[in-house]
PDB file of C-alpha atoms and ligand atoms in Angstrom:
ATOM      1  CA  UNK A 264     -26.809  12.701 -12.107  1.00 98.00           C
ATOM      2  CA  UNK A 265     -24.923  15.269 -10.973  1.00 98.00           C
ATOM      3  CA  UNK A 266     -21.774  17.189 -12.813  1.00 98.00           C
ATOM      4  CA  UNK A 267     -19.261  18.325 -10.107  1.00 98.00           C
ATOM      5  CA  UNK A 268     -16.357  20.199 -11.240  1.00 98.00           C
ATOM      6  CA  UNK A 269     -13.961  20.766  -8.640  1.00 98.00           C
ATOM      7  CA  UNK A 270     -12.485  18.268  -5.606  1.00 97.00           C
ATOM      8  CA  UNK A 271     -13.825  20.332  -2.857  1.00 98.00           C
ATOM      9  CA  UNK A 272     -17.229  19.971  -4.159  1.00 98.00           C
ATOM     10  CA  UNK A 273     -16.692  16.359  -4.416  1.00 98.00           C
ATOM     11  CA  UNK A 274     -15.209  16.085  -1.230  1.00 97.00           C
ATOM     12  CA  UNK A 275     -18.877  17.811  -0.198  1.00 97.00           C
ATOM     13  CA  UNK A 276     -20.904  15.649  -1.841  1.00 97.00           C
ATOM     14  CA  UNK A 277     -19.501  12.327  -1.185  1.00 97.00           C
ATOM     15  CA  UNK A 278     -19.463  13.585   2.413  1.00 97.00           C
ATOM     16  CA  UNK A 279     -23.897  13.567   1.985  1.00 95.00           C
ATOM     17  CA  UNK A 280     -23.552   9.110   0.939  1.00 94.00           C
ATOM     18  CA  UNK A 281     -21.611   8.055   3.892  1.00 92.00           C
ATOM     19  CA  UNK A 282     -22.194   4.314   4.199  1.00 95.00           C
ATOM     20  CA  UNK A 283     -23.225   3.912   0.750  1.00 98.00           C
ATOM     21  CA  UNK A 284     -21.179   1.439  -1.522  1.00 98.00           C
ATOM     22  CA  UNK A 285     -19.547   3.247  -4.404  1.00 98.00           C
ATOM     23  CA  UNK A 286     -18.225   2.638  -7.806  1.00 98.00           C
ATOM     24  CA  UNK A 287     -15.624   4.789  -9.834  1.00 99.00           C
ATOM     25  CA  UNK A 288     -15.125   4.424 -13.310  1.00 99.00           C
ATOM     26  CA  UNK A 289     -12.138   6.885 -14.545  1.00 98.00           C
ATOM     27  CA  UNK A 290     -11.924   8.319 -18.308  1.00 98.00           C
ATOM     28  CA  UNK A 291     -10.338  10.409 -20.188  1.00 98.00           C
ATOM     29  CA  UNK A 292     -13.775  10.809 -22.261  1.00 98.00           C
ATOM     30  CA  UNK A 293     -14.881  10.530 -25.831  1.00 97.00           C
ATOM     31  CA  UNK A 294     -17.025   7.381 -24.652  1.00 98.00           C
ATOM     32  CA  UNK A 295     -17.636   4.321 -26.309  1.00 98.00           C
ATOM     33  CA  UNK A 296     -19.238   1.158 -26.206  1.00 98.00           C
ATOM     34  CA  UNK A 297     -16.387  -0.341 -24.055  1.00 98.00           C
ATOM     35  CA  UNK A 298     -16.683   2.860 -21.214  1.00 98.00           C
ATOM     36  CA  UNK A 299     -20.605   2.660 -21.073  1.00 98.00           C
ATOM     37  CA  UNK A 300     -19.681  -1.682 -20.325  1.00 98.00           C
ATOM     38  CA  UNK A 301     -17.869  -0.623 -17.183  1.00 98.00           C
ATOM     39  CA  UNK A 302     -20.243   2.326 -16.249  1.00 98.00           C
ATOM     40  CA  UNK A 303     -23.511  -0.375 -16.446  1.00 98.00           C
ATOM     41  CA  UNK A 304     -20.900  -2.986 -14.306  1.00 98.00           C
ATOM     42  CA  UNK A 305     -20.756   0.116 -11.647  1.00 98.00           C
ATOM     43  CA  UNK A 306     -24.046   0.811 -11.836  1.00 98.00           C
ATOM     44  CA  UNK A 307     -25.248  -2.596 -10.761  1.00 98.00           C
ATOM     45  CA  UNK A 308     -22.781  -3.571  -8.665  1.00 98.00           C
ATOM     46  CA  UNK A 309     -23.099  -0.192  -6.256  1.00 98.00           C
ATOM     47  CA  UNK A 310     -24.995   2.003  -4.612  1.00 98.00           C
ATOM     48  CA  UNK A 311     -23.377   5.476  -6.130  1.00 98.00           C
ATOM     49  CA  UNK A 312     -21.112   5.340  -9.344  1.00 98.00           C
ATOM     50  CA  UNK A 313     -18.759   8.489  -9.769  1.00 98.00           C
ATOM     51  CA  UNK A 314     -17.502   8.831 -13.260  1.00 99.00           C
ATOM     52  CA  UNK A 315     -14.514  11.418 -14.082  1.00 99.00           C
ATOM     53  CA  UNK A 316     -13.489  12.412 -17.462  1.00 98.00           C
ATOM     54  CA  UNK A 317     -10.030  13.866 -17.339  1.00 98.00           C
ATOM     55  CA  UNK A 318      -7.952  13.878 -19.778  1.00 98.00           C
ATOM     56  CA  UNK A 319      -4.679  13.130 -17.516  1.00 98.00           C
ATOM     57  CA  UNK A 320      -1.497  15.558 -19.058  1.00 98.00           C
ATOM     58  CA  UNK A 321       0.367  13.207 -16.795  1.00 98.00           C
ATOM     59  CA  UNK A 322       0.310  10.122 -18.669  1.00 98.00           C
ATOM     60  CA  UNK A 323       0.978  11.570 -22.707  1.00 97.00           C
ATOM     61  CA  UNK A 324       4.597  11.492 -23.420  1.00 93.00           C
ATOM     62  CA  UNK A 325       4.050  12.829 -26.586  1.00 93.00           C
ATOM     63  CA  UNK A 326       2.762  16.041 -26.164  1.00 94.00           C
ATOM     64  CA  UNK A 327       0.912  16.037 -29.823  1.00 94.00           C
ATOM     65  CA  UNK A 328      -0.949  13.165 -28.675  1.00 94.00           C
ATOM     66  CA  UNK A 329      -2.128  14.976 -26.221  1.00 96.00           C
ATOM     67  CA  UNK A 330      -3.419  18.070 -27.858  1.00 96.00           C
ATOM     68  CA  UNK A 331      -4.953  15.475 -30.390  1.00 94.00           C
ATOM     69  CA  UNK A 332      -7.141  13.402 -27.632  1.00 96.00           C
ATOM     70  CA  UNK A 333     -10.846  13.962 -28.684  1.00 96.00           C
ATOM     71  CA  UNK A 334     -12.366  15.496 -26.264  1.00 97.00           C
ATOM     72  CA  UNK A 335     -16.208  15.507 -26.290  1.00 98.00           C
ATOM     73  CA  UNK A 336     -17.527  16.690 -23.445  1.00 98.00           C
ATOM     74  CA  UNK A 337     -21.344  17.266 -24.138  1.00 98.00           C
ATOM     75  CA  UNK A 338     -21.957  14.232 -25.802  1.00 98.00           C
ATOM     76  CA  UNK A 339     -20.376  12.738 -23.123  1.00 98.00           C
ATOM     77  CA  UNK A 340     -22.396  13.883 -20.531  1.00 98.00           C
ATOM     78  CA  UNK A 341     -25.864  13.117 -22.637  1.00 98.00           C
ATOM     79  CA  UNK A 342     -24.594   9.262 -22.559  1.00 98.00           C
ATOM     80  CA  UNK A 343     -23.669   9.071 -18.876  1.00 98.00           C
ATOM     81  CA  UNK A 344     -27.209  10.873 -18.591  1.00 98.00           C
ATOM     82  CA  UNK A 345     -29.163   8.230 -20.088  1.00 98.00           C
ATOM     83  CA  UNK A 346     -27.593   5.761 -17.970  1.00 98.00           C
ATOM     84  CA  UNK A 347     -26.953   7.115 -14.251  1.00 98.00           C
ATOM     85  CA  UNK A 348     -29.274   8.246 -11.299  1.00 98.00           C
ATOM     86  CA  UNK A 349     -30.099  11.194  -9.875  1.00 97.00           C
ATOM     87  CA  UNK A 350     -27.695  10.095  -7.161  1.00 96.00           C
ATOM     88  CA  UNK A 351     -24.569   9.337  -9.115  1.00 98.00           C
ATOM     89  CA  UNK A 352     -21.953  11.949  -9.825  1.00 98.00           C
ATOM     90  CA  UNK A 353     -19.455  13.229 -13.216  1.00 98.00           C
ATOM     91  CA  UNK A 354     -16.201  14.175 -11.856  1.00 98.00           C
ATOM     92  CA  UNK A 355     -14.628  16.682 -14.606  1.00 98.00           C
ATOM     93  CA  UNK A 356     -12.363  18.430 -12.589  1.00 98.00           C
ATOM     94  CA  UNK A 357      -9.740  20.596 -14.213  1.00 98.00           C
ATOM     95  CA  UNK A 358      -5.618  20.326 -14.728  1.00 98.00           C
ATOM     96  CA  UNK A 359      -4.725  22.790 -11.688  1.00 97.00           C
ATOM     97  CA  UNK A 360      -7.460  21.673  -9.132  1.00 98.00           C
ATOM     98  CA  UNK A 361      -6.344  17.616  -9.195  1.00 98.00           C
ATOM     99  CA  UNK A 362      -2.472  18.257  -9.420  1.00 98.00           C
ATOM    100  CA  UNK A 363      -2.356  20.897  -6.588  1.00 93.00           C
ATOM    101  CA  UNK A 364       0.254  19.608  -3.821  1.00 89.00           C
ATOM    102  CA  UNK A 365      -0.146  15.929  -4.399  1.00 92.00           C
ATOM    103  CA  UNK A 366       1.564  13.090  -2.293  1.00 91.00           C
ATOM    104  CA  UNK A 367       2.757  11.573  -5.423  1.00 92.00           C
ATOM    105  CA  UNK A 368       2.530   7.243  -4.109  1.00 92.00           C
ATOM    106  CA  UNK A 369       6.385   6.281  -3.226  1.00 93.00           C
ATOM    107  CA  UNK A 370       5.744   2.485  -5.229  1.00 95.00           C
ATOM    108  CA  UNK A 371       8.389   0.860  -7.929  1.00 96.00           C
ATOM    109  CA  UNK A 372       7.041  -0.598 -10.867  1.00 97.00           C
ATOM    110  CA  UNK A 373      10.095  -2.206 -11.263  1.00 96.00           C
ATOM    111  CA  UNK A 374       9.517  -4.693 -14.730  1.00 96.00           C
ATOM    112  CA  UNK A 375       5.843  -3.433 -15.216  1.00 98.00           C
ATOM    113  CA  UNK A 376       6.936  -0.229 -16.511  1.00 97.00           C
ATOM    114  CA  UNK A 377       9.815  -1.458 -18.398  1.00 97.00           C
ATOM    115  CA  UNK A 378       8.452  -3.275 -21.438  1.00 98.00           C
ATOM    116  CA  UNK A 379       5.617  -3.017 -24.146  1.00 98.00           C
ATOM    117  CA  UNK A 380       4.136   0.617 -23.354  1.00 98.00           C
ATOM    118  CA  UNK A 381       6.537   1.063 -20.490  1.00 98.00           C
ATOM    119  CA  UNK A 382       9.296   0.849 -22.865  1.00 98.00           C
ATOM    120  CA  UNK A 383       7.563   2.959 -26.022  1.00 98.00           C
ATOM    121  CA  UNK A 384       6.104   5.852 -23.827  1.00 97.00           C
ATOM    122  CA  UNK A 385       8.212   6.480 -21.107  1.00 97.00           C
ATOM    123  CA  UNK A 386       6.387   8.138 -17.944  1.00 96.00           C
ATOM    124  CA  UNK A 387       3.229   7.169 -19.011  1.00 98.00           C
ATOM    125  CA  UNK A 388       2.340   4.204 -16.198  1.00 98.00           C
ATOM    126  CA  UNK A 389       3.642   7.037 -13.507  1.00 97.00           C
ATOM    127  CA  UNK A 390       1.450   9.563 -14.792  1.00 98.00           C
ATOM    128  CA  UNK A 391      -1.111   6.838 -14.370  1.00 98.00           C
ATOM    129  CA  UNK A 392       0.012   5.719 -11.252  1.00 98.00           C
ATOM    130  CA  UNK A 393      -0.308   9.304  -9.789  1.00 98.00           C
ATOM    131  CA  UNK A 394      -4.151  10.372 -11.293  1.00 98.00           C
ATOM    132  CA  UNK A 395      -5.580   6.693  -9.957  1.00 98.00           C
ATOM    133  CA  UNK A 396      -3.754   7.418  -7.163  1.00 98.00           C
ATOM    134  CA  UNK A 397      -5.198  10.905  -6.378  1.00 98.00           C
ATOM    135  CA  UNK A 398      -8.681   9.575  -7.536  1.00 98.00           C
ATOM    136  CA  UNK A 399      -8.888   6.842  -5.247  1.00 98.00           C
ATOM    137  CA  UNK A 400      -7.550   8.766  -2.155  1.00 97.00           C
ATOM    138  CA  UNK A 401     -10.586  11.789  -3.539  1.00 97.00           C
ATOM    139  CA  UNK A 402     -13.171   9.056  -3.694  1.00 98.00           C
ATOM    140  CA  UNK A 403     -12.592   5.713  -1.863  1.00 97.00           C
ATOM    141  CA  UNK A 404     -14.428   3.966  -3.851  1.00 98.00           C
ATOM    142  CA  UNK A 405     -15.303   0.001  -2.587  1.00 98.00           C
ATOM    143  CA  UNK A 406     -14.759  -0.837  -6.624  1.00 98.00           C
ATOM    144  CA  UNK A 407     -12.618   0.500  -9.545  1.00 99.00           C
ATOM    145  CA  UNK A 408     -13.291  -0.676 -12.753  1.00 99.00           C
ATOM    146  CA  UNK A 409     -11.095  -0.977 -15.732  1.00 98.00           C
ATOM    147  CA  UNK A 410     -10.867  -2.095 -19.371  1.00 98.00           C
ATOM    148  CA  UNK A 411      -8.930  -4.984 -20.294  1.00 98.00           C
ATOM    149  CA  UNK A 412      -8.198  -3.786 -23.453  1.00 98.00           C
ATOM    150  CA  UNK A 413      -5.267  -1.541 -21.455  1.00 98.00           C
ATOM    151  CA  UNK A 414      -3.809  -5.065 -20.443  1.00 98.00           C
ATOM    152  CA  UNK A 415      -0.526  -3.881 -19.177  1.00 98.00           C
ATOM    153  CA  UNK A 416      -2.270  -0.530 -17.290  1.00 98.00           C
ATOM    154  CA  UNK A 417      -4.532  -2.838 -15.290  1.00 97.00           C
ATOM    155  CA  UNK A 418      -1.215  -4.928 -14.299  1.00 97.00           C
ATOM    156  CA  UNK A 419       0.454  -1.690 -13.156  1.00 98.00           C
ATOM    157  CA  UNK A 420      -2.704  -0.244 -11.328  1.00 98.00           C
ATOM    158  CA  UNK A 421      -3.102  -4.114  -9.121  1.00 97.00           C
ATOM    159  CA  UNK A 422       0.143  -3.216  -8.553  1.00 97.00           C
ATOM    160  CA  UNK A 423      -1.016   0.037  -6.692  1.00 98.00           C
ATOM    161  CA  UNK A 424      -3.154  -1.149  -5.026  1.00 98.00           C
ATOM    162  CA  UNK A 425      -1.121  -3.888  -3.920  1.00 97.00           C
ATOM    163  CA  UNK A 426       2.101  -1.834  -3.015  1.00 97.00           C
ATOM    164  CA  UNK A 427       0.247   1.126  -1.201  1.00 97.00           C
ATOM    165  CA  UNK A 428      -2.605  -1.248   0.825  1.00 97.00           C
ATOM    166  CA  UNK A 429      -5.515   0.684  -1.342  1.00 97.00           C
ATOM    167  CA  UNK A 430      -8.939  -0.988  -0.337  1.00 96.00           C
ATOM    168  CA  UNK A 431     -10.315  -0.814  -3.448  1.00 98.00           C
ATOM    169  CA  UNK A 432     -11.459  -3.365  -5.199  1.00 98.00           C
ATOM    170  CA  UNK A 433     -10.232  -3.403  -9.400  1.00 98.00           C
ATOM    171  CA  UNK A 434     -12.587  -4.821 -11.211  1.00 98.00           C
ATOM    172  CA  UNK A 435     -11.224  -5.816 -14.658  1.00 98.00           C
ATOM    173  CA  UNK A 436     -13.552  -5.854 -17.916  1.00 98.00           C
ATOM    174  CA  UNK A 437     -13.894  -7.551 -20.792  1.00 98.00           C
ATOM    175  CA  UNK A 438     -12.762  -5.718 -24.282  1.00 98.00           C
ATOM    176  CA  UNK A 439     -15.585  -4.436 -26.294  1.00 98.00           C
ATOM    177  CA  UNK A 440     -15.101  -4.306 -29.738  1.00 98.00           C
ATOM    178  CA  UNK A 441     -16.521  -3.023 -33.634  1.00 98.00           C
ATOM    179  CA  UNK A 442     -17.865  -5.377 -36.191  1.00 98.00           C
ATOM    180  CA  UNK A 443     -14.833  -6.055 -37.565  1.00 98.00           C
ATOM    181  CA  UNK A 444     -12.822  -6.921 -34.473  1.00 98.00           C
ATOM    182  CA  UNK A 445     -11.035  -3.536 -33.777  1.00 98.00           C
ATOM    183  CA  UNK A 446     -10.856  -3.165 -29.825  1.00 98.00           C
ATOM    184  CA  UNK A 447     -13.189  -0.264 -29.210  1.00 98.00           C
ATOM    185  CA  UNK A 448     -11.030   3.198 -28.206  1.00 98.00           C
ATOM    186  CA  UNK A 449     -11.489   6.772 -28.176  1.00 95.00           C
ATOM    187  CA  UNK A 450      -8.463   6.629 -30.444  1.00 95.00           C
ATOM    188  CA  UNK A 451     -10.771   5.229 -32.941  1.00 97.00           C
ATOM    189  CA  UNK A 452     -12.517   8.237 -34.145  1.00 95.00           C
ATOM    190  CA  UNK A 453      -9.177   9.446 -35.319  1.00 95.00           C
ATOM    191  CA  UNK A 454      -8.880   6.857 -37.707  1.00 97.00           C
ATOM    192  CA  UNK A 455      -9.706   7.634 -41.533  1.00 96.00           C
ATOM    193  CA  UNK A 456     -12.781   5.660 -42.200  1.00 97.00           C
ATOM    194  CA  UNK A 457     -10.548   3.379 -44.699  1.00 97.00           C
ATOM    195  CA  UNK A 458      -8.440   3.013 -41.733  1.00 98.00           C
ATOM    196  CA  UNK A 459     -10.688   2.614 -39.084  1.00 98.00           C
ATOM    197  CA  UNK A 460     -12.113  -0.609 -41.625  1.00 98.00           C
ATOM    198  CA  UNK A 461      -8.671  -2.600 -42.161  1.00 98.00           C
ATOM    199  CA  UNK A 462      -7.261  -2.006 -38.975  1.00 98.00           C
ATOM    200  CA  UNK A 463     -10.051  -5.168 -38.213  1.00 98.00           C
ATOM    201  CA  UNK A 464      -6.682  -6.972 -39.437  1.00 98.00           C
ATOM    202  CA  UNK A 465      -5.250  -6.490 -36.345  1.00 98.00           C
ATOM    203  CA  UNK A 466      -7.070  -8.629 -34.161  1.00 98.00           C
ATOM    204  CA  UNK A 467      -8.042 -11.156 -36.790  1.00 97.00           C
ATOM    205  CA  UNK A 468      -4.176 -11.841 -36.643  1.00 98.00           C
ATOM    206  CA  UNK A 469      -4.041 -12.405 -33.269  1.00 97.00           C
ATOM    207  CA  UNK A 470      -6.952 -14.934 -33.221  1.00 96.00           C
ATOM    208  CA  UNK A 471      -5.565 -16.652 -35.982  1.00 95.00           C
ATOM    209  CA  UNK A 472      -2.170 -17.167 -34.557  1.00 93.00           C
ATOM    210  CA  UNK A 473      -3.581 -17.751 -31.309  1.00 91.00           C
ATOM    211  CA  UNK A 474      -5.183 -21.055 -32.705  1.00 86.00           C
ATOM    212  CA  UNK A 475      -1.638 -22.018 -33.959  1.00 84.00           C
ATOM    213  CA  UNK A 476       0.390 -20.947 -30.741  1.00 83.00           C
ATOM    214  CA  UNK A 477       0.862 -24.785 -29.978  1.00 75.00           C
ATOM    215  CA  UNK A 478       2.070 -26.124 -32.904  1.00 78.00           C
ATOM    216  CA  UNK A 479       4.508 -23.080 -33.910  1.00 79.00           C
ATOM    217  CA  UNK A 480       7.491 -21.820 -31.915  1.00 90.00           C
ATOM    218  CA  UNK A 481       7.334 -18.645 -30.113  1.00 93.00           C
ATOM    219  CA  UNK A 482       9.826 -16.674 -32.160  1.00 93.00           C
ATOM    220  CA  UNK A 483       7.888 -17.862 -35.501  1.00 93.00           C
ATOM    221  CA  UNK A 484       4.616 -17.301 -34.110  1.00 94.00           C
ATOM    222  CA  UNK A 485       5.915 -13.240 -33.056  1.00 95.00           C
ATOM    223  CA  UNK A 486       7.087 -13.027 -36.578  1.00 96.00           C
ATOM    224  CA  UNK A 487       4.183 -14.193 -38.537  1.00 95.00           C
ATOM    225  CA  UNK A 488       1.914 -11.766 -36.441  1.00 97.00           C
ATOM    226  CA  UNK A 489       4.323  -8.845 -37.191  1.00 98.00           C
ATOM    227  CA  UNK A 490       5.136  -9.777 -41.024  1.00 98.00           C
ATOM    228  CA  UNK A 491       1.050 -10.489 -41.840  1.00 98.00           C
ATOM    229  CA  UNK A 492       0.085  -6.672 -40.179  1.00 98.00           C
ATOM    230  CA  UNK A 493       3.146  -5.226 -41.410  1.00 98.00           C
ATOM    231  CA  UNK A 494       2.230  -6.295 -44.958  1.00 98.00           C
ATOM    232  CA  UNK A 495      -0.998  -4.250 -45.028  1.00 97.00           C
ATOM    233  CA  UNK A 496      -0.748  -0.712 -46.530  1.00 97.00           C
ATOM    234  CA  UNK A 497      -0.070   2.132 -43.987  1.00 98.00           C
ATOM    235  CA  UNK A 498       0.255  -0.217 -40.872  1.00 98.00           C
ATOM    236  CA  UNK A 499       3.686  -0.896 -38.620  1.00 98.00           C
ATOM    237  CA  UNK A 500       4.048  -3.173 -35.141  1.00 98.00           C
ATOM    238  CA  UNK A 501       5.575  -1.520 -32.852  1.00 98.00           C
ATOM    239  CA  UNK A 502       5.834  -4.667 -30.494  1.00 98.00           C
ATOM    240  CA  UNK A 503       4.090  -8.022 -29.756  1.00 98.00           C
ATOM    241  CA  UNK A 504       4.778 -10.490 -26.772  1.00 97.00           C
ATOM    242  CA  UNK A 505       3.058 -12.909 -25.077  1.00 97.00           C
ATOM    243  CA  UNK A 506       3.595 -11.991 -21.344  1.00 97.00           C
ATOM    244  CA  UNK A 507       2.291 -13.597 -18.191  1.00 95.00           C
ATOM    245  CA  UNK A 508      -0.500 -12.151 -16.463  1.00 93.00           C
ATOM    246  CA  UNK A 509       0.629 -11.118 -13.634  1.00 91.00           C
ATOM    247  CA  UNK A 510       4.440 -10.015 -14.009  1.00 94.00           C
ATOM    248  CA  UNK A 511       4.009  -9.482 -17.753  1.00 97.00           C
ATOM    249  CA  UNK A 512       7.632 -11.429 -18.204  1.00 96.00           C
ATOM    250  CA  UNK A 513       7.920 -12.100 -21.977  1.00 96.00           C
ATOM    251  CA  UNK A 514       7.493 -15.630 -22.724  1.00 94.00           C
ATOM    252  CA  UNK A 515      10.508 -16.630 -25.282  1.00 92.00           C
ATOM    253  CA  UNK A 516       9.990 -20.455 -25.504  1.00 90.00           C
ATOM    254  CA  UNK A 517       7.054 -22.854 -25.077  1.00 86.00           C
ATOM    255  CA  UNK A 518       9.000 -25.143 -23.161  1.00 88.00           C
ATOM    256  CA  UNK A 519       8.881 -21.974 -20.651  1.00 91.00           C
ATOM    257  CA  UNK A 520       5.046 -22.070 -20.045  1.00 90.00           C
ATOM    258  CA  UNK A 521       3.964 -22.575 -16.380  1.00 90.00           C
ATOM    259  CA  UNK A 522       0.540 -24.640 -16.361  1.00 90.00           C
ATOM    260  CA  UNK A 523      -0.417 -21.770 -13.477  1.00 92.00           C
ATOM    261  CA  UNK A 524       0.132 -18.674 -15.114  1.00 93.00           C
ATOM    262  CA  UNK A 525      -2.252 -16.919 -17.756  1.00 95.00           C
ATOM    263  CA  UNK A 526      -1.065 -15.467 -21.309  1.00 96.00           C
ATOM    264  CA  UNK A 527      -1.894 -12.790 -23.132  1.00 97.00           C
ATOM    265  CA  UNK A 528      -0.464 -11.480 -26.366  1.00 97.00           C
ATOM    266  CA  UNK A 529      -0.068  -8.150 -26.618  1.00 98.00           C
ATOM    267  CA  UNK A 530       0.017  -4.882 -29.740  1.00 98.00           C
ATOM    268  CA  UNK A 531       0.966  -1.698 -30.485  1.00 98.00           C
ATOM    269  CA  UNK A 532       0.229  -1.320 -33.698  1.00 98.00           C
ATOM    270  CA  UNK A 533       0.438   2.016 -35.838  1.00 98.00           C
ATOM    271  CA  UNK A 534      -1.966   3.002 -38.340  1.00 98.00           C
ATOM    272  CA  UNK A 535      -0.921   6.001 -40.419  1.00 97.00           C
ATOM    273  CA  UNK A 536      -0.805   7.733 -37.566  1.00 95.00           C
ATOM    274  CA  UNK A 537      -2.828   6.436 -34.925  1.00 96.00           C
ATOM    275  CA  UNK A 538      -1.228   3.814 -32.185  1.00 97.00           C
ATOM    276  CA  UNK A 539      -3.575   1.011 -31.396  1.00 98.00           C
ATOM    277  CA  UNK A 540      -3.158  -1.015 -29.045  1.00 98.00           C
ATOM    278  CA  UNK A 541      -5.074  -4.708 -28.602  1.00 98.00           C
ATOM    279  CA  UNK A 542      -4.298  -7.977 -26.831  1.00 98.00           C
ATOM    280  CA  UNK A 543      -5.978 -11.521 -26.591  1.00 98.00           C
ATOM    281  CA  UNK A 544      -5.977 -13.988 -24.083  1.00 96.00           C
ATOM    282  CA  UNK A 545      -3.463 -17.266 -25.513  1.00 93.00           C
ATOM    283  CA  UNK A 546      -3.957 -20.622 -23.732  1.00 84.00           C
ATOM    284  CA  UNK A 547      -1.441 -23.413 -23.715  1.00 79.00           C
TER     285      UNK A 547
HETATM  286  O1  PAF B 296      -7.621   4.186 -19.285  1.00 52.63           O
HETATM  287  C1  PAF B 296      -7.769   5.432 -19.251  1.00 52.63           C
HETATM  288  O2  PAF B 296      -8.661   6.000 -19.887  1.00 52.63           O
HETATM  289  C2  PAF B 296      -6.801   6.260 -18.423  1.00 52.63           C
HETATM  290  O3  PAF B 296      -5.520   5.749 -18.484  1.00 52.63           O
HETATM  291  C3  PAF B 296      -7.261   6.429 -16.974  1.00 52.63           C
HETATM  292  C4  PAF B 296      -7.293   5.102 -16.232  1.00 52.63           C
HETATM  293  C5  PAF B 296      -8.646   7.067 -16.965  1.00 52.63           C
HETATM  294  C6  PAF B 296      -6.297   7.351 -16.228  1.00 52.63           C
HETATM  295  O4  PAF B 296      -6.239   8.607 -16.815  1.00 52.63           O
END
């Protein structure tokens, strides 16, 4: 594989695999089990896959959370070696080189950006919006892939795509997750190993509620999520809803549930203080 640090040498070398199909999978590093899922998808799907690992500065609108991002650069790059060809390219460009005169993409969010992690960390999905944005237009990749585990981010970058007539396919991923159910993140490693080992609670929850979301109202349902991981030492909701797929609108009664939309519950959940964030799919 091949390390490229700067967008003008990227530029250069994507210029040498004209009319080859290619794959981007963007990071923010510290890899896990989940990343190295969309990295084999690439792989196998396309000719090239480019990886970048950037942590965005954009997207944090808590500046402490962004001096605390693990950053792990050379263990990084050992795991992407292991996986890629000779062929296939790390993007780990820095702050000043991506954000250097940048068309930022003229698109409304409208309703995606205003709930959940819209509402809790405001900026963040334009911060997203504009690094995508600026990788896409860098690389033009044929396929984007993504986590589902950042439910509401996937919504906003469709959206993107949608609004500004990218041709990029986004190719959405399953959640991978520990033993004990946590969603894998690089958040993770943050987590006290006591931590790290309950916060398997939070996802248990949401399966077992999940089996019940028939028989018990909506506004019950929210509350028995929030009091049962409330009522674990060191652990607060921040928010949970059950949204549809597509416009994430908050679903407030069952007699409101459209036999052609999709559901998904989603978490913020803080432990000490680490935010988590999980969701699972709920079908009615
Ligand atoms: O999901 C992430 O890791 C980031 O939000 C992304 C998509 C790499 C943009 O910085």
């Amino acid at each position: 594989m091949k390390q490229i640090g700067t967008s003008s040498a990227l530029k250069n070398q994507l210029e040498m695999i004209r009319g080859k199909s290619t794959g981007l999978v963007p990071t923010m590093g510290a890899l896990h089990a989940g990343h190295i899922l969309l990295v084999e998808k690439s792989v196998g799907d396309n000719d090239i896959t480019i990886v970048s690992i950037f942590v965005n500065p954009t997207q944090f609108n808590d500046k402490r959370d962004l001096e605390k991002y693990p950053r792990t650069l050379n263990s990084d790059l050992e795991i992407l070696s292991e996986m890629l060809g000779k062929d296939d390219m790390v993007f780990t460009p820095a702050a000043d080189d991506i954000y250097n005169n940048e068309k930022i993409p003229g698109i409304d969010l409208g309703h995606l950006d205003k709930i959940m992690e819209g509402e809790h960390r405001p900026g963040h999905f334009m911060g997203v919006v504009r690094i995508v944005n600026i990788l896409f237009e860098l690389c033009l990749p044929q396929r984007a892939y993504f986590g589902r585990k950042d439910f509401q981010q996937l919504a906003v970058i469709k959206s993107l795509v949608k609004q500004s007539g990218i041709k990029t396919n986004i190719i959405e991923c399953p959640i991978v997750r520990e033993a004990n159910g946590l969603a894998m993140s690089s958040r993770n490693s943050r987590l006290l190993p006591e931590m790290r080992e309950k916060a398997g609670i939070i996802y248990r929850t949401l399966e077992k509620y999940r089996e019940q979301a028939l028989t018990v109202d909506i506004t019950a349902l929210k509350n028995n999520i929030i009091t049962e991981i409330n009522a674990q030492k060191g652990f607060k909701v921040e928010y949970f809803e059950i949204v549809d797929d597509i416009e994430l609108k908050p679903l407030v009664s069952v007699t409101d549930i459209n036999n052609e939309s999709h559901y998904t519950g989603c978490i913020a959940v803080y432990a000490g203080e680490v935010r988590l964030i999980d969701n699972i799919k709920f079908s009615f």
